[in-house]
């Protein structure tokens, strides 16, 4: 890696070299070292089908800055990478490819041949996203990369399944499940999204047998399911139906006889108080049907086509069947009315197809015992959520948890390790290829065709990747992990299940902290999606702005607990900051020159004392912020110190002292301070901006400023703020002097004094403390404010002047000969009119009795404060007008 510093920082030229530099030194590798404290993050494994998006960009920046921070603090820091086999998503990709290229469905290939195609696709494309993560600077221990279908994890999955099966926590049964007709598989409840859609409510008359002209009216949003109705239920206390109890109804269109029965689950005050009951196509109807012993009647196949029980509608897709049924009901005079409604409609989280609740034989996990383990841990404060409010969200799911449907009608995934022999014995086994039934020795075996839900293997990720179920050194040392960073959308899918499985299998929570990061939205506050075309490609941002600019901008914009609105222009701040850091380093290296810097026996220069005191505050603050998950505060501390305090103030003040002609003692002190500040800025900026800091670090090593400068910034020990000086006096004095400079600059700008002209400033300083500060640094105040200072205690405002008040200090700027009086008067008159109008408007509002009666006290106080501020500004404008020359 070159150590030359070009005039411009061009990340595209150096990032690949720097990443190679880290990898060649095994900087990312984590080993069991019992002399160190472990710190572990397991990456939320991206799908093998995935490509990097801004959600990945933010989350992996957070994980990387944490791992770099803790690595630099001397911990045995492991960031374990890997990918998820993503059952439905991956199978869909390959199925589409197969249909496009060969015109075939997977069933035509057969299971084994199809799986060979999926593995070939995975081997070619599956690690693409991990390569993309490298571009971001992710410092994972790539030697430990795992895949949720690799041999070790497959064994862990089989072990976990068999364990739960033998404990009675896994069972097989017929229940109403969510079915995706597109993917042709069951879905867990939390894999179903429920966006609000426009729909209709059809009110249908069901004739009462033996009572011509008597009907019971029901309402449904899915009229096609009436083909499977096995009854109509009313509340037992509903007097409207007292005379019809025990009656038989005639199912419209199919003429099937069904009972009218009572059930307390019916809401008698809702609608007509009568509900159609379709036990095979609705979870609530399933329960009512079971209580009434109605039986089951499924009227759709796995592709949502009406089956042989649908009479004349058999063979129609559900959408077409709905249209025909509604038309036939209307023709028969049985359609009472149609209401337009908005309602939540379940759809597949992968393909957005509307799911169909159907009765099906599936495998389930009993969740209540496992959820109780997680609830007990949460009562102990494990894990800790950041922001903390997400703990309640997590708890709500655990409290209301339902059994988890874990079987999927797919081929790609962990096949369910349950078999039956020809004599009907069922058994679960960890053996990949069992040869006989453990009960009777029968060798004729049939394995379950289904695979496990992807989240079943992902739930084991924090410990299976470390060797579980074996008791490995890695598992003992690195587990439990320290931090999980993830999106709020998978708190139920993944976070809760990992906690439950970790507690059940290992006896410990899988992570101590859960960081729920912001959701990245577009600049209009919409989710980024392919359909909207509003996504921002992280790789394009890296190509255009550099990885550090992207990382910094994402962290800077991400306020804890708030979603992030993003546009491409937002990355300019990160690029500008990287350029500022680069230019400051170039300037410092040029001015400090090569050769050792020596710490003076005593620092006497006010600016030196101040910047080192501010450096201490910045190092301490960033350390606390990163440890407390306040990442954007850390980014802003870094920015404010580097750009404002160091570049805009200190370097400007110290510039002349770094010249060869400066007094030797003063120059050496400035060299030491600049070198020290730059070294520490590289340290604390590294977790967020690793590339540029490492690049500058390597240049610093060539300068030989410090004999103890480590080989690489990535592994250099994090600085201790306590080793830097704290100087309250210097902080206070420079704060005051900065206010003087800003006051003079504001007055210059207000009066449009040209930047090249020096303005005479008369200063009245009644405070001895402020006078002492000014005596110490009047030269650089004059330099930075482009002013000539004169003490003028007790001076009244001279003519042709402007005034600024800083604390107890009055500044009188002499404007004679520096401004266009006519133009200035016009500007002030304009400002006066605007301010008078604003004051009048606020006075009118505050004088309105209705406003004062209805507005909250804090709103009234805010308006009163605004009025006072406007009046103060108006008084200043009037004083400046009065001070202008007359005539």
PDB file of C-alpha atoms in Angstrom, residues 176-411:
ATOM      1  CA  UNK A 176     -55.767 -24.318   9.881  1.00  0.00           C
ATOM      2  CA  UNK A 177     -52.539 -22.921   8.506  1.00  0.00           C
ATOM      3  CA  UNK A 178     -51.570 -20.104   6.151  1.00  0.00           C
ATOM      4  CA  UNK A 179     -51.037 -21.457   2.654  1.00  0.00           C
ATOM      5  CA  UNK A 180     -49.340 -19.664  -0.230  1.00  0.00           C
ATOM      6  CA  UNK A 181     -50.834 -20.923  -3.521  1.00  0.00           C
ATOM      7  CA  UNK A 182     -47.913 -19.435  -5.484  1.00  0.00           C
ATOM      8  CA  UNK A 183     -45.126 -21.038  -3.399  1.00  0.00           C
ATOM      9  CA  UNK A 184     -47.352 -24.055  -2.601  1.00  0.00           C
ATOM     10  CA  UNK A 185     -46.224 -24.185   0.995  1.00  0.00           C
ATOM     11  CA  UNK A 186     -47.398 -23.511   4.517  1.00  0.00           C
ATOM     12  CA  UNK A 187     -46.371 -20.272   6.189  1.00  0.00           C
ATOM     13  CA  UNK A 188     -46.034 -19.424   9.869  1.00  0.00           C
ATOM     14  CA  UNK A 189     -48.343 -16.718  11.204  1.00  0.00           C
ATOM     15  CA  UNK A 190     -45.531 -14.171  11.298  1.00  0.00           C
ATOM     16  CA  UNK A 191     -44.585 -14.913   7.684  1.00  0.00           C
ATOM     17  CA  UNK A 192     -47.908 -13.428   6.627  1.00  0.00           C
ATOM     18  CA  UNK A 193     -48.009  -9.704   5.994  1.00  0.00           C
ATOM     19  CA  UNK A 194     -51.351  -7.967   6.375  1.00  0.00           C
ATOM     20  CA  UNK A 195     -51.488  -4.732   4.392  1.00  0.00           C
ATOM     21  CA  UNK A 196     -54.779  -2.883   4.205  1.00  0.00           C
ATOM     22  CA  UNK A 197     -56.583  -3.336   0.888  1.00  0.00           C
ATOM     23  CA  UNK A 198     -59.812  -2.174  -0.688  1.00  0.00           C
ATOM     24  CA  UNK A 199     -62.389  -4.950  -0.621  1.00  0.00           C
ATOM     25  CA  UNK A 200     -66.068  -5.771  -0.355  1.00  0.00           C
ATOM     26  CA  UNK A 201     -68.467  -7.318   2.121  1.00  0.00           C
ATOM     27  CA  UNK A 202     -71.152  -9.429   0.467  1.00  0.00           C
ATOM     28  CA  UNK A 203     -74.415  -9.920   2.425  1.00  0.00           C
ATOM     29  CA  UNK A 204     -75.995 -13.267   1.498  1.00  0.00           C
ATOM     30  CA  UNK A 205     -79.360 -14.813   2.400  1.00  0.00           C
ATOM     31  CA  UNK A 206     -79.328 -18.465   3.510  1.00  0.00           C
ATOM     32  CA  UNK A 207     -82.844 -20.001   3.216  1.00  0.00           C
ATOM     33  CA  UNK A 208     -84.306 -21.790   6.240  1.00  0.00           C
ATOM     34  CA  UNK A 209     -85.429 -25.309   5.307  1.00  0.00           C
ATOM     35  CA  UNK A 210     -89.154 -25.801   5.569  1.00  0.00           C
ATOM     36  CA  UNK A 211     -89.907 -22.096   6.015  1.00  0.00           C
ATOM     37  CA  UNK A 212     -90.336 -20.500   2.614  1.00  0.00           C
ATOM     38  CA  UNK A 213     -89.465 -16.789   2.605  1.00  0.00           C
ATOM     39  CA  UNK A 214     -87.456 -17.081   5.837  1.00  0.00           C
ATOM     40  CA  UNK A 215     -83.730 -16.411   5.604  1.00  0.00           C
ATOM     41  CA  UNK A 216     -80.690 -15.910   7.799  1.00  0.00           C
ATOM     42  CA  UNK A 217     -78.381 -13.235   6.400  1.00  0.00           C
ATOM     43  CA  UNK A 218     -74.618 -13.521   6.773  1.00  0.00           C
ATOM     44  CA  UNK A 219     -71.798 -11.293   5.521  1.00  0.00           C
ATOM     45  CA  UNK A 220     -68.470 -12.406   4.088  1.00  0.00           C
ATOM     46  CA  UNK A 221     -65.448 -10.860   2.400  1.00  0.00           C
ATOM     47  CA  UNK A 222     -64.665 -14.201   0.722  1.00  0.00           C
ATOM     48  CA  UNK A 223     -67.852 -15.538  -0.909  1.00  0.00           C
ATOM     49  CA  UNK A 224     -65.958 -18.350  -2.660  1.00  0.00           C
ATOM     50  CA  UNK A 225     -65.415 -20.039   0.720  1.00  0.00           C
ATOM     51  CA  UNK A 226     -69.169 -20.523   1.180  1.00  0.00           C
ATOM     52  CA  UNK A 227     -68.752 -23.656  -0.908  1.00  0.00           C
ATOM     53  CA  UNK A 228     -67.132 -25.152   2.185  1.00  0.00           C
ATOM     54  CA  UNK A 229     -69.707 -23.890   4.715  1.00  0.00           C
ATOM     55  CA  UNK A 230     -70.801 -26.554   7.164  1.00  0.00           C
ATOM     56  CA  UNK A 231     -73.014 -24.385   9.348  1.00  0.00           C
ATOM     57  CA  UNK A 232     -74.131 -20.923  10.432  1.00  0.00           C
ATOM     58  CA  UNK A 233     -73.540 -19.846  14.043  1.00  0.00           C
ATOM     59  CA  UNK A 234     -75.361 -17.363  16.274  1.00  0.00           C
ATOM     60  CA  UNK A 235     -74.835 -16.388  19.912  1.00  0.00           C
ATOM     61  CA  UNK A 236     -76.960 -18.439  22.349  1.00  0.00           C
ATOM     62  CA  UNK A 237     -78.289 -15.246  23.948  1.00  0.00           C
ATOM     63  CA  UNK A 238     -79.353 -13.650  20.665  1.00  0.00           C
ATOM     64  CA  UNK A 239     -83.142 -13.501  20.910  1.00  0.00           C
ATOM     65  CA  UNK A 240     -83.484 -12.714  17.188  1.00  0.00           C
ATOM     66  CA  UNK A 241     -82.770 -16.346  16.428  1.00  0.00           C
ATOM     67  CA  UNK A 242     -84.553 -17.962  19.375  1.00  0.00           C
ATOM     68  CA  UNK A 243     -87.321 -19.305  17.158  1.00  0.00           C
ATOM     69  CA  UNK A 244     -84.809 -20.768  14.683  1.00  0.00           C
ATOM     70  CA  UNK A 245     -82.606 -22.710  17.080  1.00  0.00           C
ATOM     71  CA  UNK A 246     -82.067 -26.196  15.779  1.00  0.00           C
ATOM     72  CA  UNK A 247     -83.196 -25.153  12.308  1.00  0.00           C
ATOM     73  CA  UNK A 248     -81.591 -26.445   9.149  1.00  0.00           C
ATOM     74  CA  UNK A 249     -80.448 -24.011   6.472  1.00  0.00           C
ATOM     75  CA  UNK A 250     -79.965 -24.609   2.787  1.00  0.00           C
ATOM     76  CA  UNK A 251     -76.535 -23.580   1.462  1.00  0.00           C
ATOM     77  CA  UNK A 252     -77.188 -21.295  -1.515  1.00  0.00           C
ATOM     78  CA  UNK A 253     -76.146 -22.538  -4.949  1.00  0.00           C
ATOM     79  CA  UNK A 254     -75.092 -26.022  -3.779  1.00  0.00           C
ATOM     80  CA  UNK A 255     -78.370 -26.783  -1.940  1.00  0.00           C
ATOM     81  CA  UNK A 256     -76.480 -28.620   0.813  1.00  0.00           C
ATOM     82  CA  UNK A 257     -78.247 -28.744   4.165  1.00  0.00           C
ATOM     83  CA  UNK A 258     -76.318 -27.217   7.056  1.00  0.00           C
ATOM     84  CA  UNK A 259     -77.263 -26.569  10.700  1.00  0.00           C
ATOM     85  CA  UNK A 260     -77.919 -23.286  12.467  1.00  0.00           C
ATOM     86  CA  UNK A 261     -76.131 -23.677  15.806  1.00  0.00           C
ATOM     87  CA  UNK A 262     -75.055 -21.539  18.760  1.00  0.00           C
ATOM     88  CA  UNK A 263     -71.572 -20.582  19.916  1.00  0.00           C
ATOM     89  CA  UNK A 264     -70.493 -17.996  22.471  1.00  0.00           C
ATOM     90  CA  UNK A 265     -67.627 -16.876  20.212  1.00  0.00           C
ATOM     91  CA  UNK A 266     -70.131 -15.107  17.948  1.00  0.00           C
ATOM     92  CA  UNK A 267     -70.435 -11.342  18.536  1.00  0.00           C
ATOM     93  CA  UNK A 268     -74.188 -10.917  18.685  1.00  0.00           C
ATOM     94  CA  UNK A 269     -74.022  -7.124  18.358  1.00  0.00           C
ATOM     95  CA  UNK A 270     -71.939  -7.204  15.180  1.00  0.00           C
ATOM     96  CA  UNK A 271     -73.866  -7.082  11.914  1.00  0.00           C
ATOM     97  CA  UNK A 272     -76.750  -9.547  11.760  1.00  0.00           C
ATOM     98  CA  UNK A 273     -75.264 -11.611  14.562  1.00  0.00           C
ATOM     99  CA  UNK A 274     -75.031 -14.655  12.250  1.00  0.00           C
ATOM    100  CA  UNK A 275     -71.741 -15.955  10.815  1.00  0.00           C
ATOM    101  CA  UNK A 276     -71.080 -18.586   8.177  1.00  0.00           C
ATOM    102  CA  UNK A 277     -68.759 -21.341   9.413  1.00  0.00           C
ATOM    103  CA  UNK A 278     -66.171 -22.828   7.039  1.00  0.00           C
ATOM    104  CA  UNK A 279     -64.020 -25.064   9.270  1.00  0.00           C
ATOM    105  CA  UNK A 280     -61.422 -25.952   6.617  1.00  0.00           C
ATOM    106  CA  UNK A 281     -60.776 -22.372   5.510  1.00  0.00           C
ATOM    107  CA  UNK A 282     -60.756 -20.147   8.592  1.00  0.00           C
ATOM    108  CA  UNK A 283     -58.951 -20.583  11.954  1.00  0.00           C
ATOM    109  CA  UNK A 284     -61.848 -19.278  14.048  1.00  0.00           C
ATOM    110  CA  UNK A 285     -64.354 -21.387  12.094  1.00  0.00           C
ATOM    111  CA  UNK A 286     -62.086 -24.400  12.628  1.00  0.00           C
ATOM    112  CA  UNK A 287     -62.449 -23.983  16.408  1.00  0.00           C
ATOM    113  CA  UNK A 288     -66.222 -23.434  16.247  1.00  0.00           C
ATOM    114  CA  UNK A 289     -66.637 -26.369  13.892  1.00  0.00           C
ATOM    115  CA  UNK A 290     -64.699 -28.607  16.261  1.00  0.00           C
ATOM    116  CA  UNK A 291     -66.921 -27.602  19.181  1.00  0.00           C
ATOM    117  CA  UNK A 292     -70.043 -28.293  17.107  1.00  0.00           C
ATOM    118  CA  UNK A 293     -68.583 -31.494  15.594  1.00  0.00           C
ATOM    119  CA  UNK A 294     -69.247 -30.229  12.065  1.00  0.00           C
ATOM    120  CA  UNK A 295     -66.350 -32.071  10.476  1.00  0.00           C
ATOM    121  CA  UNK A 296     -64.111 -30.681   7.736  1.00  0.00           C
ATOM    122  CA  UNK A 297     -64.615 -29.958   4.055  1.00  0.00           C
ATOM    123  CA  UNK A 298     -61.803 -28.455   2.034  1.00  0.00           C
ATOM    124  CA  UNK A 299     -62.955 -26.915  -1.247  1.00  0.00           C
ATOM    125  CA  UNK A 300     -59.654 -25.632  -2.709  1.00  0.00           C
ATOM    126  CA  UNK A 301     -56.532 -27.433  -3.781  1.00  0.00           C
ATOM    127  CA  UNK A 302     -52.942 -26.314  -3.117  1.00  0.00           C
ATOM    128  CA  UNK A 303     -53.035 -23.829  -6.008  1.00  0.00           C
ATOM    129  CA  UNK A 304     -56.292 -22.176  -4.816  1.00  0.00           C
ATOM    130  CA  UNK A 305     -58.369 -23.874  -7.500  1.00  0.00           C
ATOM    131  CA  UNK A 306     -61.862 -25.049  -6.501  1.00  0.00           C
ATOM    132  CA  UNK A 307     -61.821 -28.831  -6.107  1.00  0.00           C
ATOM    133  CA  UNK A 308     -64.450 -31.531  -6.681  1.00  0.00           C
ATOM    134  CA  UNK A 309     -66.464 -30.378  -3.628  1.00  0.00           C
ATOM    135  CA  UNK A 310     -67.231 -27.079  -5.324  1.00  0.00           C
ATOM    136  CA  UNK A 311     -70.012 -28.394  -7.571  1.00  0.00           C
ATOM    137  CA  UNK A 312     -70.362 -26.347 -10.761  1.00  0.00           C
ATOM    138  CA  UNK A 313     -67.423 -24.159  -9.747  1.00  0.00           C
ATOM    139  CA  UNK A 314     -64.887 -26.996  -9.660  1.00  0.00           C
ATOM    140  CA  UNK A 315     -61.774 -26.226 -11.697  1.00  0.00           C
ATOM    141  CA  UNK A 316     -62.075 -22.453 -11.356  1.00  0.00           C
ATOM    142  CA  UNK A 317     -59.366 -20.352  -9.720  1.00  0.00           C
ATOM    143  CA  UNK A 318     -60.611 -18.701  -6.536  1.00  0.00           C
ATOM    144  CA  UNK A 319     -60.810 -15.248  -8.140  1.00  0.00           C
ATOM    145  CA  UNK A 320     -62.940 -16.485 -11.055  1.00  0.00           C
ATOM    146  CA  UNK A 321     -65.054 -18.605  -8.732  1.00  0.00           C
ATOM    147  CA  UNK A 322     -65.795 -15.489  -6.647  1.00  0.00           C
ATOM    148  CA  UNK A 323     -67.093 -13.605  -9.679  1.00  0.00           C
ATOM    149  CA  UNK A 324     -69.306 -16.497 -10.785  1.00  0.00           C
ATOM    150  CA  UNK A 325     -70.675 -17.142  -7.291  1.00  0.00           C
ATOM    151  CA  UNK A 326     -71.579 -13.480  -6.735  1.00  0.00           C
ATOM    152  CA  UNK A 327     -73.293 -13.309 -10.132  1.00  0.00           C
ATOM    153  CA  UNK A 328     -75.258 -16.503  -9.424  1.00  0.00           C
ATOM    154  CA  UNK A 329     -76.302 -15.304  -5.963  1.00  0.00           C
ATOM    155  CA  UNK A 330     -77.544 -12.053  -7.471  1.00  0.00           C
ATOM    156  CA  UNK A 331     -79.461 -13.918 -10.161  1.00  0.00           C
ATOM    157  CA  UNK A 332     -81.055 -16.109  -7.483  1.00  0.00           C
ATOM    158  CA  UNK A 333     -82.143 -13.085  -5.439  1.00  0.00           C
ATOM    159  CA  UNK A 334     -79.959 -14.135  -2.536  1.00  0.00           C
ATOM    160  CA  UNK A 335     -77.510 -11.208  -2.644  1.00  0.00           C
ATOM    161  CA  UNK A 336     -78.780  -8.550  -0.240  1.00  0.00           C
ATOM    162  CA  UNK A 337     -76.141  -5.869  -0.721  1.00  0.00           C
ATOM    163  CA  UNK A 338     -72.433  -5.226  -1.236  1.00  0.00           C
ATOM    164  CA  UNK A 339     -70.472  -2.871   1.013  1.00  0.00           C
ATOM    165  CA  UNK A 340     -67.119  -1.349   0.048  1.00  0.00           C
ATOM    166  CA  UNK A 341     -64.625  -1.869   2.875  1.00  0.00           C
ATOM    167  CA  UNK A 342     -60.958  -1.531   3.722  1.00  0.00           C
ATOM    168  CA  UNK A 343     -59.542  -4.576   5.471  1.00  0.00           C
ATOM    169  CA  UNK A 344     -56.277  -6.322   6.266  1.00  0.00           C
ATOM    170  CA  UNK A 345     -55.629  -9.164   3.837  1.00  0.00           C
ATOM    171  CA  UNK A 346     -52.906 -11.719   4.523  1.00  0.00           C
ATOM    172  CA  UNK A 347     -50.256 -12.105   1.861  1.00  0.00           C
ATOM    173  CA  UNK A 348     -47.074 -14.154   1.513  1.00  0.00           C
ATOM    174  CA  UNK A 349     -44.047 -12.250   2.795  1.00  0.00           C
ATOM    175  CA  UNK A 350     -41.983 -13.560  -0.126  1.00  0.00           C
ATOM    176  CA  UNK A 351     -44.168 -13.222  -3.216  1.00  0.00           C
ATOM    177  CA  UNK A 352     -47.121 -11.048  -2.034  1.00  0.00           C
ATOM    178  CA  UNK A 353     -49.685 -13.665  -3.103  1.00  0.00           C
ATOM    179  CA  UNK A 354     -52.845 -13.588  -0.987  1.00  0.00           C
ATOM    180  CA  UNK A 355     -52.612 -16.522   1.413  1.00  0.00           C
ATOM    181  CA  UNK A 356     -55.385 -19.020   1.818  1.00  0.00           C
ATOM    182  CA  UNK A 357     -56.213 -20.326   5.291  1.00  0.00           C
ATOM    183  CA  UNK A 358     -56.662 -24.077   4.827  1.00  0.00           C
ATOM    184  CA  UNK A 359     -56.863 -27.155   7.002  1.00  0.00           C
ATOM    185  CA  UNK A 360     -53.684 -29.166   6.556  1.00  0.00           C
ATOM    186  CA  UNK A 361     -51.524 -31.821   8.212  1.00  0.00           C
ATOM    187  CA  UNK A 362     -48.335 -30.071   9.328  1.00  0.00           C
ATOM    188  CA  UNK A 363     -45.538 -30.147  11.913  1.00  0.00           C
ATOM    189  CA  UNK A 364     -45.667 -27.663  14.802  1.00  0.00           C
ATOM    190  CA  UNK A 365     -43.526 -26.550  17.737  1.00  0.00           C
ATOM    191  CA  UNK A 366     -45.290 -26.047  21.071  1.00  0.00           C
ATOM    192  CA  UNK A 367     -44.232 -22.508  21.825  1.00  0.00           C
ATOM    193  CA  UNK A 368     -45.707 -21.807  25.257  1.00  0.00           C
ATOM    194  CA  UNK A 369     -42.994 -23.611  27.305  1.00  0.00           C
ATOM    195  CA  UNK A 370     -40.238 -22.016  25.207  1.00  0.00           C
ATOM    196  CA  UNK A 371     -41.808 -18.558  25.329  1.00  0.00           C
ATOM    197  CA  UNK A 372     -42.038 -18.801  29.116  1.00  0.00           C
ATOM    198  CA  UNK A 373     -38.259 -19.313  29.253  1.00  0.00           C
ATOM    199  CA  UNK A 374     -37.774 -16.137  27.218  1.00  0.00           C
ATOM    200  CA  UNK A 375     -40.245 -14.184  29.353  1.00  0.00           C
ATOM    201  CA  UNK A 376     -38.432 -15.215  32.533  1.00  0.00           C
ATOM    202  CA  UNK A 377     -35.138 -14.055  31.005  1.00  0.00           C
ATOM    203  CA  UNK A 378     -36.707 -10.741  30.008  1.00  0.00           C
ATOM    204  CA  UNK A 379     -37.821 -10.219  33.602  1.00  0.00           C
ATOM    205  CA  UNK A 380     -34.128 -10.536  34.523  1.00  0.00           C
ATOM    206  CA  UNK A 381     -33.288  -7.901  31.923  1.00  0.00           C
ATOM    207  CA  UNK A 382     -31.973 -10.367  29.328  1.00  0.00           C
ATOM    208  CA  UNK A 383     -31.430  -9.403  26.613  1.00  0.00           C
ATOM    209  CA  UNK A 384     -31.271  -5.607  26.746  1.00  0.00           C
ATOM    210  CA  UNK A 385     -32.949  -3.833  23.836  1.00  0.00           C
ATOM    211  CA  UNK A 386     -31.696  -0.591  22.315  1.00  0.00           C
ATOM    212  CA  UNK A 387     -33.913   1.450  22.129  1.00  0.00           C
ATOM    213  CA  UNK A 388     -35.470  -0.038  25.240  1.00  0.00           C
ATOM    214  CA  UNK A 389     -39.070   0.337  24.016  1.00  0.00           C
ATOM    215  CA  UNK A 390     -38.631  -2.666  21.721  1.00  0.00           C
ATOM    216  CA  UNK A 391     -38.536  -4.916  24.786  1.00  0.00           C
ATOM    217  CA  UNK A 392     -42.286  -4.405  25.225  1.00  0.00           C
ATOM    218  CA  UNK A 393     -42.897  -5.168  21.552  1.00  0.00           C
ATOM    219  CA  UNK A 394     -40.886  -8.380  21.925  1.00  0.00           C
ATOM    220  CA  UNK A 395     -42.702  -9.245  25.158  1.00  0.00           C
ATOM    221  CA  UNK A 396     -46.136  -8.836  23.558  1.00  0.00           C
ATOM    222  CA  UNK A 397     -45.346 -11.580  21.043  1.00  0.00           C
ATOM    223  CA  UNK A 398     -44.054 -13.916  23.757  1.00  0.00           C
ATOM    224  CA  UNK A 399     -47.195 -13.386  25.827  1.00  0.00           C
ATOM    225  CA  UNK A 400     -49.562 -14.064  22.913  1.00  0.00           C
ATOM    226  CA  UNK A 401     -47.414 -16.686  21.192  1.00  0.00           C
ATOM    227  CA  UNK A 402     -49.070 -19.390  19.084  1.00  0.00           C
ATOM    228  CA  UNK A 403     -47.710 -22.754  18.101  1.00  0.00           C
ATOM    229  CA  UNK A 404     -45.244 -22.466  15.243  1.00  0.00           C
ATOM    230  CA  UNK A 405     -45.908 -24.289  11.976  1.00  0.00           C
ATOM    231  CA  UNK A 406     -42.415 -25.447  10.957  1.00  0.00           C
ATOM    232  CA  UNK A 407     -43.086 -27.703   7.936  1.00  0.00           C
ATOM    233  CA  UNK A 408     -42.760 -26.332   4.430  1.00  0.00           C
ATOM    234  CA  UNK A 409     -43.807 -28.042   1.228  1.00  0.00           C
ATOM    235  CA  UNK A 410     -40.505 -27.293  -0.479  1.00  0.00           C
ATOM    236  CA  UNK A 411     -37.476 -29.293  -1.581  1.00  0.00           C
TER     237      UNK A 411
END
